[in-house]
Amino acid sequence: MKVGIDLGTTYSTVARYDKKTSRPEVINNQFEKELTPSVICFLDNGEILIGEDAKDMQAGGAGTIAASFKRGMGDNSFTVEANGKVYTAEDLSAMLLKKLITDAEAKVKEKIDSVVITVPAYFNDFQRTATIRAGEACGVKVMKIINEPTSAAISYGYTRESNKTVLVYDLGGGTFDVTLVKINKGNIQVIGTDGNHLLGGKDWDATIVKFACEQFLEEFGVDPRDDESAKNELIVASENYKKVLTKSDSVAIQIKYEGYSGKYVLRREQFDMRTQFLLNATNDVCMKLFNDLGKSWKDVDEILLVGGSTRMPQVPKFLEMVSGRPVIDHADTDLAVAKGAAITAELYCGTHTGVREVQIADVTAHSLGALAESPGGDRYINEIMIKRNSKVPSSVKKPFKISPGNPTDVIEVYTLQGESKIPLDCYVLAKVVITGFYNDGNGALIDIEYTYDENGVVKVSAYQDGERLEVVSEPVPEDISWMGGSPSANTTGGPVMKNVVLCIDLSRSMRNSLEEVKNHIRDFVIAAADENTKIGLIGFGDKVGIMRDMTGDTNTIITALDSLKVNVYGRGTDASPMGTAMSMMANRPGGKMIVILTDGIWGKRDFAVSEALSCRNANVAVVGLGIGEADISFLKQISTVEEGAMFTTLDRLGESFSKIARALNSGSMGMRESSGESMGRLGSAEVKGRLR
Ligand code: ADP
Ligand code: MG
């Protein structure tokens, strides 16, 4: 049997195509539910619970909980440790998939041998490959990976005759995706896609937690958010309060904490008002997509709602208001993705009966480029080969010229994924080495071809005079910091200098977490500071203060760290530390990075964003680390690296700092100073860049 699986961040669903009814149908789990929570619980006695049982434990706080691990797919530094074993997101996804498959098999009493798994459109090559591997680890064949919004469009569109342009608006538990699709008699063509993968239903839950805790604090002088387990309990409860507000006009919220008991009524109007900024954020993403595609709401015939969070009445109301377009009323809000995958699974089995011919044309969510030399030869750039929102599968071939006078017989090609011209702002996906070509030193030509396959996985090929050349994959080197430097940089490989300014939020809300934060920073300083890596320390609140100027001396920094106290720069967060951090590092040799640790919402956000832009222009990397109540989409805006805004919890702060320490060493977070080595380089015939 073949099934489609929606492997969601918060909930997952299995569906199959029923040949008798010619319709996709969901296979319920052992509890007769369509959706299975994407949660795993490791009990202390070694037992592992997956799905419904695990979610029950999440509220109670027993055992080790792994949830939302889809966010860590393809990222080896994301791990969950339980009972002495370390699990990656891929391992956890494999365990969840196994459970979903076993449950479905038990339900329909048939063996599942092949699956189609859906992934967010923005998933990159690493994340897609990790998803395929997770599926294969369960012993099934992964026939295909398809994009979630595309899958939803298939489920909606495969029976429709009309020629319509549909905007798929997918608001899930932790992610938001928007995709413009043309549906014409089973022919499904994706025009473009964009998203914000830090925005989702959990942000709506968080506003309820905030609403209730602020009143509780006002009334009793204690804040349940100060206690990790009370807070978690409230987060879980708030999801239910939110669902009540989907059906009713108001909900009564009850909090019991430290012997006090508070009861607060939240009306739907209030809730809608308090969450308006989140809806606006989804609209920003739609506008960005329209901008990219040269389209507007006028080009949209209908809006298709996907994802559990679109159940909230505010969503269709808001969309109808801003777009003036009809919102399709359909019952499959959170099942459409799995059903589309089931249809796709049937289509790809080759012997399908009953399914009408469906053609799917999807697009890439990211641009794909090659590391090249800038026209002036003074720096490396990302030379885009396949633009984002290009149709998949697709391939592009471009001729490149080996620099005249360079007798090399080996060429390295680095594949970059991302929109920025700056290589270190992109993911370095892969490295291949090309040999076996002819080069007389007079500017030999080589054709490089990039291919995006149907699953969104990337391949590189090379040709000379139409003959295929040998292309061998090599691991991407640990240290890629030279990509931030000059191609003609000295080749002696001297030490790479690095500068890091740590900016710590000292506003009042940090009072309970500061000591623990200090502990993590202390570990980081011990691991990172040395004569080549200078660290500076800034505290900020309503004002900014330099606590310690740049130094490589561990003890000096730690002494300054130990003296940090809350409220010394005001109780709020009206200041922005980036300008001060920049001035501390000005005129210093080496790569530069600013790490901002905050737990609150800043007053002058526009100012911070413009400061961040100056940092970017000056090649200074900014990494925003948010704990607690931090505004993640804001942190993402000020972070100069794609994965820079790392929302974390106090428990996981150590992990985030080790990630930064590793990135410092590998140069993978935008540290821009190089000690390059000289390799074969290509000068481009068509493109004005040269491949390294
Ligand atoms: P994902 O694809 O990220 O796993 P889903 O599409 O399953 O997410 O949506 C899960 C989100 O939808 C959660 O935040 C959940 O609280 C929310 N949700 C589900 N049902 C409702 C409802 N009736 N009202 C409001 N939100 C809901
Ligand atoms: Mg989903």
mmCIF file of C-alpha atoms in Angstrom, residues 10 29 58 76 83 95 107 132 187 227 256 304 308 437 445 447 454 491 499 502 508 524 555 564 627 657:
data_model
loop_
_atom_site.group_PDB
_atom_site.id
_atom_site.type_symbol
_atom_site.label_atom_id
_atom_site.label_comp_id
_atom_site.label_asym_id
_atom_site.label_seq_id
_atom_site.Cartn_x
_atom_site.Cartn_y
_atom_site.Cartn_z
ATOM 1 C CA THR A 10 2.887 19.993 15.587
ATOM 2 C CA ASN A 29 -4.600 6.653 14.359
ATOM 3 C CA GLN A 58 3.932 17.211 27.779
ATOM 4 C CA ASN A 76 23.153 18.330 13.152
ATOM 5 C CA ASN A 83 18.354 8.346 28.904
ATOM 6 C CA MET A 95 10.599 7.372 15.112
ATOM 7 C CA LYS A 107 -5.843 0.233 11.092
ATOM 8 C CA ILE A 132 14.076 11.261 2.801
ATOM 9 C CA ASN A 187 -2.825 20.770 -14.177
ATOM 10 C CA ASP A 227 8.727 29.062 36.746
ATOM 11 C CA LYS A 256 -3.072 28.487 39.946
ATOM 12 C CA LEU A 304 -7.303 28.435 0.008
ATOM 13 C CA GLY A 308 -5.012 24.334 11.846
ATOM 14 C CA PHE A 437 39.312 18.550 -18.767
ATOM 15 C CA LEU A 445 35.870 26.767 -21.379
ATOM 16 C CA ASP A 447 30.077 24.237 -18.957
ATOM 17 C CA GLU A 454 11.589 16.844 -8.552
ATOM 18 C CA THR A 491 47.976 31.986 0.654
ATOM 19 C CA ASN A 499 36.022 39.663 17.141
ATOM 20 C CA LEU A 502 28.215 39.905 23.369
ATOM 21 C CA ARG A 508 13.926 43.957 34.481
ATOM 22 C CA PHE A 524 31.279 30.196 25.821
ATOM 23 C CA ASN A 555 39.529 36.106 33.184
ATOM 24 C CA LEU A 564 26.395 42.220 35.406
ATOM 25 C CA ILE A 627 14.726 33.532 25.230
ATOM 26 C CA PHE A 657 26.287 29.093 22.314
#
